[in-house]
Amino acid sequence: MRPSYRPDIPPKPQQYRTQVLDHLGLVAGMFEELGITEIIDRATKQDPGMRIVTAGHAVKAMVLNGLGFINQQLYLVPHFFHNKPLSRLIAPGIQASHLNDDTLGRALDTLYDTGLTELYSLIAATAATRLGLTPTFTHLDTTSFHVDGRYNSDEAPDEQVVHITQGYSRDHRPDLNQVMLALIVEHQAGIPLLMKPLSGNSHDGKAFGQVISDHIAQLQTTCRPTYLVADSALYSAENLHKLADTSLKWITRVPATLTEAQEVLAQAQPATMTLLSAGYRYAVVASNYGDVTQRWVLIYSEHRQPQAQRTVDKQWCKQSEQEVRAFKTLCRIAFACDADAQQALTSFVAGLQTTFLHDSTVCPTPHYGKRGRPSPGAQPDQIVYHITGALASRLTDRRARVDQQSCFILATNELDEGQLSAQAVLAGYKGQAHVERGFRFLKDPQFLASSLYLKKPERIMALLLVMTVCLLVYAALEYRIRTVLKAHEATFPDQKGKRIQNPTARWVLHYFVGIHVLYIPGQGLLILNLTDEHQHLLQLLGKRYAWFYQ
């Protein structure tokens, strides 16, 4: 029998495959340099031999997802990692399917049960030590994040769990429920040293006092900062007494609404103040507000003057129009006698703020019983008195008001100007931009998700810790890159190709986008699109970072 012809089917060749590495190697390298995985696993008593994904691995995955700048919710994390080299980035044996929402949710529960603020303080203290940071100024502030879902907004507040409800919204969405976050950020690298989730309707002043009472002692033990800096919400008699119970020095802005502050601002004369630096003058005033001995530094800023002038002009015009209308109304009133008119005029002048009575007279006006022109010699039935005159603007007072609006008061309990000069007080307060920059990073639409949604408020609180760790890794990476560039007198190209030593971490991460890993059957792997510029920076950062791109 003749056999049928069947051509031999060659075996299916092994497929080449690529995976996307991009900038995630830099993020994973900093995560490992700071030892965050090990810290979390030790604190949460995780046994890597008993589970595939530990809490430390889960946090690392969420940080890589957050710093991937793609704005994906947590349930899409497996999709984010399906084309990433997880054995390199996280740990051998971990697959994208392992990083599902159940795994990440259980990890968030574990973080919450461990104690969020205490756990993060341990991470931050280790990071500050490994980065060689010695913080002098630390900056305290709060922000809000709007939350999708009702959660516990209809329930009574619980002391242990944040109350997700409506409150003052920094996002200008007062109609949405929200949660708040307090951060203390150091000034050298801008890394957060302390985080605390807060209820959505928390008041900054009370929140600051709570942070001082509960966590400042721990912060002094782990990081030993010299000065705590905050905005005017910190400045209250109650909070000052809480600070007095610690050995921490502080700098804060004095609210202009205080009577004592208004008296000092009313006497401000910029021309007689001491020159501080370009555009600034200052005067020192002793204060004992709240029975706490302190030093007030009255500062005049030329940079604030244009805004102050616009504010004063707006207020001045509004008040002047009111006073002119009131004077016209007064002039239409018929008084029975000259004394009544003079008394009313005196009372009106006493209430003038932006204008003064330039010229005024009280004129008698006869009233006759018949209409028409009175006959010669006719006697009036009644004589009434009207006020006439004109108002003029107080230009000198307006100039003084602009000067007052251009001034602000900073307070500190460091009484020795040799230890903390007025220039250092101003520089320390202006460093408040570090924490504000961190909040802008956390609210970036490309970071994690534009709004938060999880099953329960405890996980929302734990996610705030993960978000803060993202900010920590980002700020630490930027600090490390700038430090090694300056130490080796090297540069990195900016967006326009100019060589600089202080690139932002966002730009460096963007510069690494497009790097892939090609797996060649039987030959190993090959890193694609890695340029000399990439390799030079990796060499400066060290073997830990270069390993991800080898």
XYZ file of C-alpha atoms in Angstrom:
550
model
C 0.000 0.000 0.000
C 1.394 3.302 -0.956
C 1.789 5.536 2.047
C 0.242 8.994 1.826
C 2.671 11.891 1.639
C 2.819 13.941 4.804
C 5.502 16.570 5.019
C 7.359 16.775 8.310
C 6.053 19.621 10.489
C 8.999 21.468 11.981
C 8.853 22.059 15.708
C 7.472 25.424 16.773
C 10.427 27.750 17.351
C 10.843 29.334 20.724
C 9.398 32.817 20.727
C 11.355 35.937 21.361
C 9.672 38.068 23.994
C 10.182 41.535 25.352
C 9.271 43.148 28.631
C 9.020 46.825 29.516
C 11.577 48.047 32.040
C 11.507 51.821 31.487
C 12.365 53.802 34.626
C 11.075 51.173 37.044
C 14.591 49.880 37.662
C 15.513 53.226 39.218
C 12.437 53.125 41.453
C 13.114 49.527 42.506
C 16.769 50.370 43.133
C 15.887 53.189 45.528
C 13.254 51.017 47.212
C 15.968 48.418 47.888
C 18.568 50.982 48.924
C 16.208 52.235 51.618
C 15.413 48.656 52.701
C 11.673 49.286 52.727
C 10.654 45.713 51.904
C 12.653 44.264 54.790
C 11.424 46.922 57.244
C 7.771 46.249 56.402
C 8.164 42.458 56.509
C 9.919 42.596 59.894
C 7.396 45.001 61.376
C 4.419 43.000 60.081
C 6.062 39.658 60.994
C 5.921 38.352 57.422
C 7.708 35.108 56.522
C 8.855 35.250 52.870
C 9.242 31.463 52.894
C 5.573 30.937 53.762
C 3.982 33.181 51.145
C 4.662 34.269 47.592
C 3.774 37.943 48.056
C 4.620 39.476 51.424
C 3.320 42.834 52.615
C 6.685 44.353 51.674
C 6.429 42.937 48.152
C 2.856 44.240 47.837
C 3.882 47.743 48.895
C 6.768 47.657 46.417
C 4.348 46.645 43.663
C 1.984 49.488 44.550
C 4.869 51.981 44.617
C 6.066 50.807 41.197
C 2.497 51.148 39.944
C 2.137 54.602 41.531
C 5.407 55.857 40.058
C 4.539 54.349 36.680
C 2.582 57.594 36.054
C -0.353 55.947 34.297
C -3.216 56.748 36.735
C -4.537 53.207 37.219
C -6.659 51.916 40.077
C -5.334 49.121 42.254
C -7.499 46.420 40.674
C -5.615 47.061 37.393
C -2.198 46.383 38.943
C -1.949 42.882 37.356
C -2.594 44.480 33.965
C 0.165 47.021 34.636
C 2.678 44.277 35.463
C 1.757 41.745 32.744
C 4.639 42.958 30.523
C 7.112 43.906 33.275
C 10.135 41.849 34.462
C 8.754 41.125 37.929
C 11.542 38.696 38.856
C 13.927 41.626 38.551
C 11.768 44.410 39.921
C 10.127 42.709 42.914
C 11.305 39.170 43.678
C 11.866 35.829 41.878
C 8.730 33.738 41.433
C 6.237 36.605 41.554
C 3.867 36.822 38.605
C 1.446 39.536 37.574
C -1.527 37.353 38.507
C -0.249 37.174 42.087
C -0.674 40.948 42.446
C -4.453 40.922 42.316
C -6.774 43.179 44.294
C -7.346 40.534 46.980
C -3.609 40.232 47.649
C -3.115 43.990 47.740
C -6.211 44.451 49.928
C -4.943 41.937 52.487
C -1.575 43.719 52.464
C -3.317 47.022 53.209
C -5.155 45.364 56.090
C -1.827 44.089 57.441
C -0.320 47.580 57.277
C -3.285 49.039 59.153
C -3.126 46.374 61.864
C 0.597 47.071 62.361
C 0.084 50.802 62.992
C 0.438 53.185 60.079
C 2.145 56.197 61.620
C 4.560 54.075 63.671
C 5.433 51.878 60.687
C 6.032 54.832 58.403
C 8.161 56.597 61.018
C 10.423 53.525 61.093
C 10.702 53.564 57.277
C 11.440 57.305 57.196
C 14.034 57.159 59.990
C 15.909 54.396 58.161
C 15.723 56.345 54.902
C 17.081 59.520 56.507
C 19.989 57.555 57.990
C 20.878 55.799 54.733
C 20.680 59.040 52.770
C 22.862 60.806 55.320
C 20.270 63.458 56.125
C 20.570 65.622 59.245
C 17.354 67.657 59.198
C 17.475 71.106 60.744
C 14.039 72.286 59.610
C 10.970 70.061 59.389
C 7.731 71.329 57.872
C 4.222 70.412 59.004
C 1.106 70.796 56.854
C -2.107 69.016 55.814
C -4.036 68.408 52.611
C -7.210 66.636 51.533
C -8.089 63.929 48.989
C -11.612 63.435 47.733
C -12.944 59.895 48.025
C -15.503 58.044 45.911
C -18.082 56.233 48.038
C -19.885 56.885 51.311
C -17.835 54.650 53.656
C -18.528 55.694 57.263
C -19.767 59.212 56.495
C -23.198 58.436 57.994
C -21.783 56.792 61.112
C -20.547 58.305 64.348
C -16.795 59.112 64.284
C -14.430 56.439 65.612
C -11.215 57.485 67.332
C -9.228 54.700 65.667
C -10.567 55.081 62.119
C -10.695 58.271 60.088
C -14.174 59.661 59.451
C -14.594 60.040 55.691
C -16.934 62.979 55.287
C -17.258 66.418 53.754
C -15.029 69.243 54.904
C -12.939 72.155 53.649
C -11.699 70.911 50.272
C -8.313 71.957 48.883
C -9.521 70.396 45.611
C -12.467 72.827 45.474
C -14.923 69.924 45.632
C -16.855 70.541 48.867
C -19.666 68.298 47.602
C -17.500 65.151 47.855
C -16.446 63.155 50.883
C -12.777 63.395 51.664
C -9.945 62.224 53.850
C -7.029 64.345 55.047
C -3.318 63.674 55.416
C -0.801 65.395 57.695
C 2.871 65.289 56.717
C 6.091 66.440 58.346
C 8.739 66.887 55.627
C 12.461 67.554 56.103
C 14.174 70.347 54.168
C 17.232 68.716 52.570
C 15.706 66.080 50.285
C 12.045 66.850 50.876
C 11.262 63.354 52.173
C 8.317 62.939 54.571
C 9.455 61.986 58.062
C 5.976 61.484 59.509
C 2.504 60.851 58.102
C -0.862 60.710 59.814
C -4.276 60.081 58.201
C -6.985 62.462 59.420
C -10.746 62.662 59.191
C -12.189 64.630 56.307
C -13.505 67.471 58.485
C -10.382 67.898 60.618
C -9.383 71.452 61.522
C -5.731 72.251 60.820
C -5.149 73.841 64.218
C -6.506 70.861 66.146
C -4.809 68.400 63.773
C -1.446 70.094 64.340
C -1.979 69.917 68.093
C -2.823 66.218 67.852
C 0.335 65.503 65.858
C 2.412 67.390 68.417
C 0.899 65.525 71.354
C 1.052 62.061 69.813
C 4.121 61.959 67.584
C 6.605 64.802 68.093
C 8.413 62.930 70.882
C 8.853 59.946 68.568
C 10.097 62.218 65.766
C 12.656 63.785 68.087
C 13.926 60.329 69.012
C 14.241 58.965 65.471
C 15.266 62.001 63.380
C 16.215 64.695 65.946
C 15.161 67.798 63.954
C 16.025 71.205 65.388
C 13.049 73.298 64.282
C 9.422 72.561 63.441
C 7.951 74.939 60.842
C 4.230 75.340 60.144
C 1.753 77.893 58.853
C -0.471 80.109 60.992
C -2.858 77.251 61.859
C -0.259 76.079 64.397
C -0.259 79.404 66.223
C -2.698 79.154 69.110
C -2.210 79.362 72.864
C -3.148 75.686 73.235
C -0.660 74.478 70.637
C 2.096 76.700 71.984
C 1.667 75.111 75.411
C 1.877 71.648 73.826
C 5.088 72.660 72.085
C 6.432 74.028 75.353
C 6.206 70.517 76.794
C 8.759 69.382 74.213
C 12.315 70.581 73.725
C 11.644 71.316 70.057
C 12.145 74.815 68.700
C 9.516 76.092 66.301
C 8.862 78.719 63.627
C 5.380 79.706 62.533
C 3.450 82.587 61.084
C 1.353 84.727 63.394
C -2.269 85.138 62.207
C -2.958 88.737 61.226
C -6.380 88.442 62.891
C -4.882 88.470 66.403
C -5.292 91.763 68.243
C -1.611 91.759 69.259
C -0.560 91.174 65.665
C -2.801 93.949 64.365
C -1.220 96.379 66.832
C 2.282 95.452 65.638
C 1.302 95.646 61.952
C -0.381 99.032 62.494
C 2.943 100.435 63.704
C 4.974 98.969 60.824
C 7.241 101.510 59.126
C 9.246 99.765 56.391
C 11.521 102.764 55.868
C 12.913 102.428 59.395
C 13.310 98.616 59.343
C 16.673 96.873 59.074
C 17.620 95.541 55.646
C 17.422 91.750 55.689
C 18.098 90.667 52.098
C 17.070 91.724 48.635
C 13.460 92.820 48.875
C 13.067 92.225 52.629
C 13.324 94.348 55.770
C 12.666 93.315 59.343
C 12.188 94.426 62.941
C 12.225 92.273 66.082
C 9.380 92.496 68.596
C 9.245 90.679 71.950
C 6.030 88.807 72.684
C 4.549 86.708 75.458
C 1.433 85.503 73.652
C -0.183 82.559 75.396
C 2.235 83.051 78.315
C 5.017 81.637 76.113
C 8.113 83.804 75.752
C 8.905 84.173 72.056
C 10.470 86.384 69.436
C 8.356 87.980 66.724
C 10.103 88.943 63.502
C 8.122 91.598 61.637
C 9.062 91.256 57.956
C 8.326 93.674 55.121
C 8.381 92.135 51.640
C 8.638 94.206 48.482
C 7.471 91.152 46.537
C 4.135 91.262 48.365
C 3.575 94.959 47.652
C 1.862 94.685 44.218
C -0.618 92.154 45.567
C -1.054 94.199 48.734
C -1.761 97.283 46.653
C -4.408 95.473 44.602
C -6.030 94.165 47.771
C -6.024 97.554 49.479
C -7.298 99.333 46.349
C -10.218 96.923 46.128
C -11.071 97.315 49.805
C -10.468 101.070 49.686
C -12.763 101.631 46.698
C -15.539 99.552 48.218
C -15.331 101.347 51.569
C -15.057 104.778 49.915
C -18.167 104.145 47.803
C -20.088 103.159 50.928
C -18.981 106.308 52.744
C -19.868 108.552 49.775
C -23.339 107.002 49.539
C -23.812 107.411 53.286
C -22.771 111.104 53.059
C -25.240 111.748 50.217
C -27.981 110.177 52.321
C -26.973 112.384 55.262
C -27.111 115.489 53.088
C -30.726 114.724 52.111
C -31.885 114.642 55.732
C -33.724 117.759 56.980
C -32.755 118.603 60.562
C -34.934 120.666 62.873
C -32.084 122.755 64.242
C -28.440 123.547 63.624
C -27.328 121.630 66.730
C -28.948 118.400 65.497
C -27.228 118.753 62.114
C -23.836 119.403 63.743
C -24.249 116.399 66.056
C -25.157 114.093 63.146
C -22.195 115.405 61.141
C -19.810 114.806 64.043
C -21.041 111.222 64.460
C -20.672 110.572 60.724
C -17.117 111.941 60.592
C -16.110 109.735 63.514
C -17.008 106.626 61.511
C -15.056 107.514 58.354
C -12.207 105.107 57.511
C -11.016 105.808 53.978
C -12.224 109.384 53.463
C -12.326 112.639 55.399
C -14.652 115.647 55.328
C -12.929 118.173 53.088
C -15.426 121.006 53.413
C -18.822 121.164 55.077
C -21.429 123.654 56.150
C -24.854 123.488 57.742
C -27.246 125.565 55.671
C -30.687 126.742 56.867
C -33.464 126.197 54.334
C -36.795 128.096 54.764
C -40.068 126.291 53.984
C -43.185 128.335 53.052
C -46.764 127.198 53.332
C -47.699 128.090 49.730
C -46.282 126.869 46.487
C -44.341 129.100 44.208
C -42.087 132.043 44.871
C -42.756 133.701 48.213
C -43.800 137.340 48.174
C -41.395 139.980 49.478
C -41.411 140.114 53.253
C -43.157 136.735 53.636
C -42.198 134.838 56.747
C -41.311 131.109 56.405
C -43.497 128.594 58.170
C -40.484 126.432 59.043
C -36.713 126.496 58.826
C -34.845 123.208 58.395
C -31.137 122.583 58.211
C -29.196 120.576 55.577
C -25.570 119.509 55.471
C -23.468 120.275 52.404
C -19.859 119.436 51.711
C -17.461 116.995 50.023
C -15.394 113.943 50.962
C -11.751 113.366 50.003
C -9.660 110.182 50.115
C -7.082 109.602 52.858
C -4.062 108.999 50.588
C -1.572 108.891 53.463
C -3.604 106.285 55.318
C -3.951 104.272 52.115
C -0.157 104.199 51.704
C 0.207 103.038 55.306
C -2.402 100.316 54.734
C -0.436 99.023 51.724
C 2.714 98.892 53.850
C 0.868 96.942 56.542
C -0.503 94.476 53.980
C 3.057 93.999 52.690
C 4.207 92.888 56.146
C 3.806 89.623 58.016
C 4.976 88.298 61.372
C 6.979 85.143 61.999
C 7.269 83.821 65.547
C 9.860 81.526 67.111
C 10.730 80.396 70.608
C 14.438 80.603 69.779
C 15.218 83.865 71.559
C 18.949 83.899 70.732
C 19.498 85.635 67.403
C 22.987 84.167 67.377
C 21.471 80.684 67.171
C 18.720 81.626 64.721
C 19.033 84.911 62.859
C 16.132 86.749 61.273
C 17.436 85.617 57.879
C 17.367 81.979 59.047
C 13.820 82.425 60.391
C 12.673 83.669 56.984
C 14.572 80.948 55.111
C 13.131 78.271 57.385
C 9.570 79.472 56.846
C 10.006 79.752 53.071
C 11.078 76.092 53.150
C 7.401 75.307 53.742
C 7.319 74.929 49.958
C 8.878 71.468 50.424
C 5.716 70.004 51.914
C 3.508 71.883 49.446
C 5.540 70.423 46.590
C 4.982 66.964 48.047
C 1.226 67.543 48.153
C 1.260 68.656 44.508
C 3.056 65.418 43.646
C 0.488 63.294 45.480
C -2.388 65.119 43.761
C -0.896 64.806 40.271
C -3.495 63.159 37.972
C -0.797 60.773 36.663
C -0.032 59.478 40.169
C -1.945 56.374 41.305
C -5.553 57.467 40.706
C -7.295 60.815 40.604
C -9.589 59.740 43.431
C -9.531 57.006 46.049
C -11.886 54.048 46.218
C -11.425 50.948 48.375
C -13.737 48.690 50.328
C -13.303 50.190 53.792
C -11.794 53.281 55.440
C -8.986 51.270 57.080
C -7.658 50.457 53.627
C -7.944 54.099 52.614
C -5.730 54.939 55.587
C -3.216 52.265 54.575
C -3.241 53.505 50.979
C -2.270 56.962 52.265
C 0.817 55.298 53.771
C 1.632 53.725 50.391
C 1.184 57.099 48.691
C 3.547 58.680 51.224
C 6.104 55.924 50.573
C 5.832 56.786 46.862
C 6.676 60.403 47.699
C 9.540 59.209 49.917
C 11.056 57.069 47.136
C 10.590 59.815 44.538
C 12.184 62.533 46.703
C 15.016 60.227 47.810
C 15.775 59.282 44.207
C 15.899 62.924 43.154
C 18.189 63.726 46.078
C 20.480 60.775 45.267
C 20.736 61.705 41.578
C 21.570 65.334 42.318
C 24.056 64.345 45.012
C 26.049 61.946 42.807
C 26.073 64.400 39.901
C 27.550 67.136 42.090
C 29.965 64.747 43.832
C 31.427 63.597 40.488
C 31.088 67.014 38.825
C 28.900 65.350 36.216
C 25.821 66.643 34.401
C 22.598 65.340 32.897
C 20.726 66.812 29.908
C 17.500 68.661 30.636
C 14.481 68.878 28.337
C 16.272 71.359 26.075
C 19.550 69.440 26.011
C 21.312 71.775 28.438
C 23.719 70.046 30.825
C 22.616 70.510 34.439
C 23.362 69.030 37.874
C 19.898 69.355 39.382
C 17.422 67.512 37.158
C 14.028 66.659 38.578
C 13.312 63.020 39.268
C 10.268 63.226 36.989
C 12.440 64.230 34.037
C 15.035 61.531 34.737
C 12.312 58.886 35.003
C 10.818 60.119 31.738
C 14.271 59.967 30.138
C 14.445 56.230 30.928
C 11.097 55.454 29.255
C 11.527 53.132 26.284
C 14.066 50.707 27.770
C 12.979 47.098 27.183
C 14.297 43.666 28.073
C 14.584 41.245 25.126
C 14.682 37.526 26.004
C 16.521 35.501 23.329
C 15.931 31.711 23.449
C 19.092 29.896 24.443
C 21.165 33.084 24.674
C 19.821 34.989 27.681
C 18.572 38.546 27.582
C 19.468 41.856 26.028
C 18.668 45.364 27.271
C 17.329 47.468 24.423
C 17.504 51.241 23.916
C 20.032 51.784 26.713
C 22.142 54.794 25.699
C 25.505 56.042 26.928
C 23.666 58.741 28.919
C 21.641 56.079 30.722
C 24.704 53.964 31.440
C 26.703 56.924 32.749
C 24.026 57.839 35.289
C 23.607 54.200 36.344
C 27.370 53.937 36.842
C 27.287 56.989 39.103
C 24.346 55.642 41.104
C 26.125 52.347 41.728
C 25.859 48.611 41.125
C 22.495 48.334 42.887
C 20.843 50.406 40.170
C 22.970 49.172 37.265
C 21.961 45.547 38.018
C 18.406 46.163 36.854
C 19.679 47.241 33.445
C 22.242 44.452 32.889
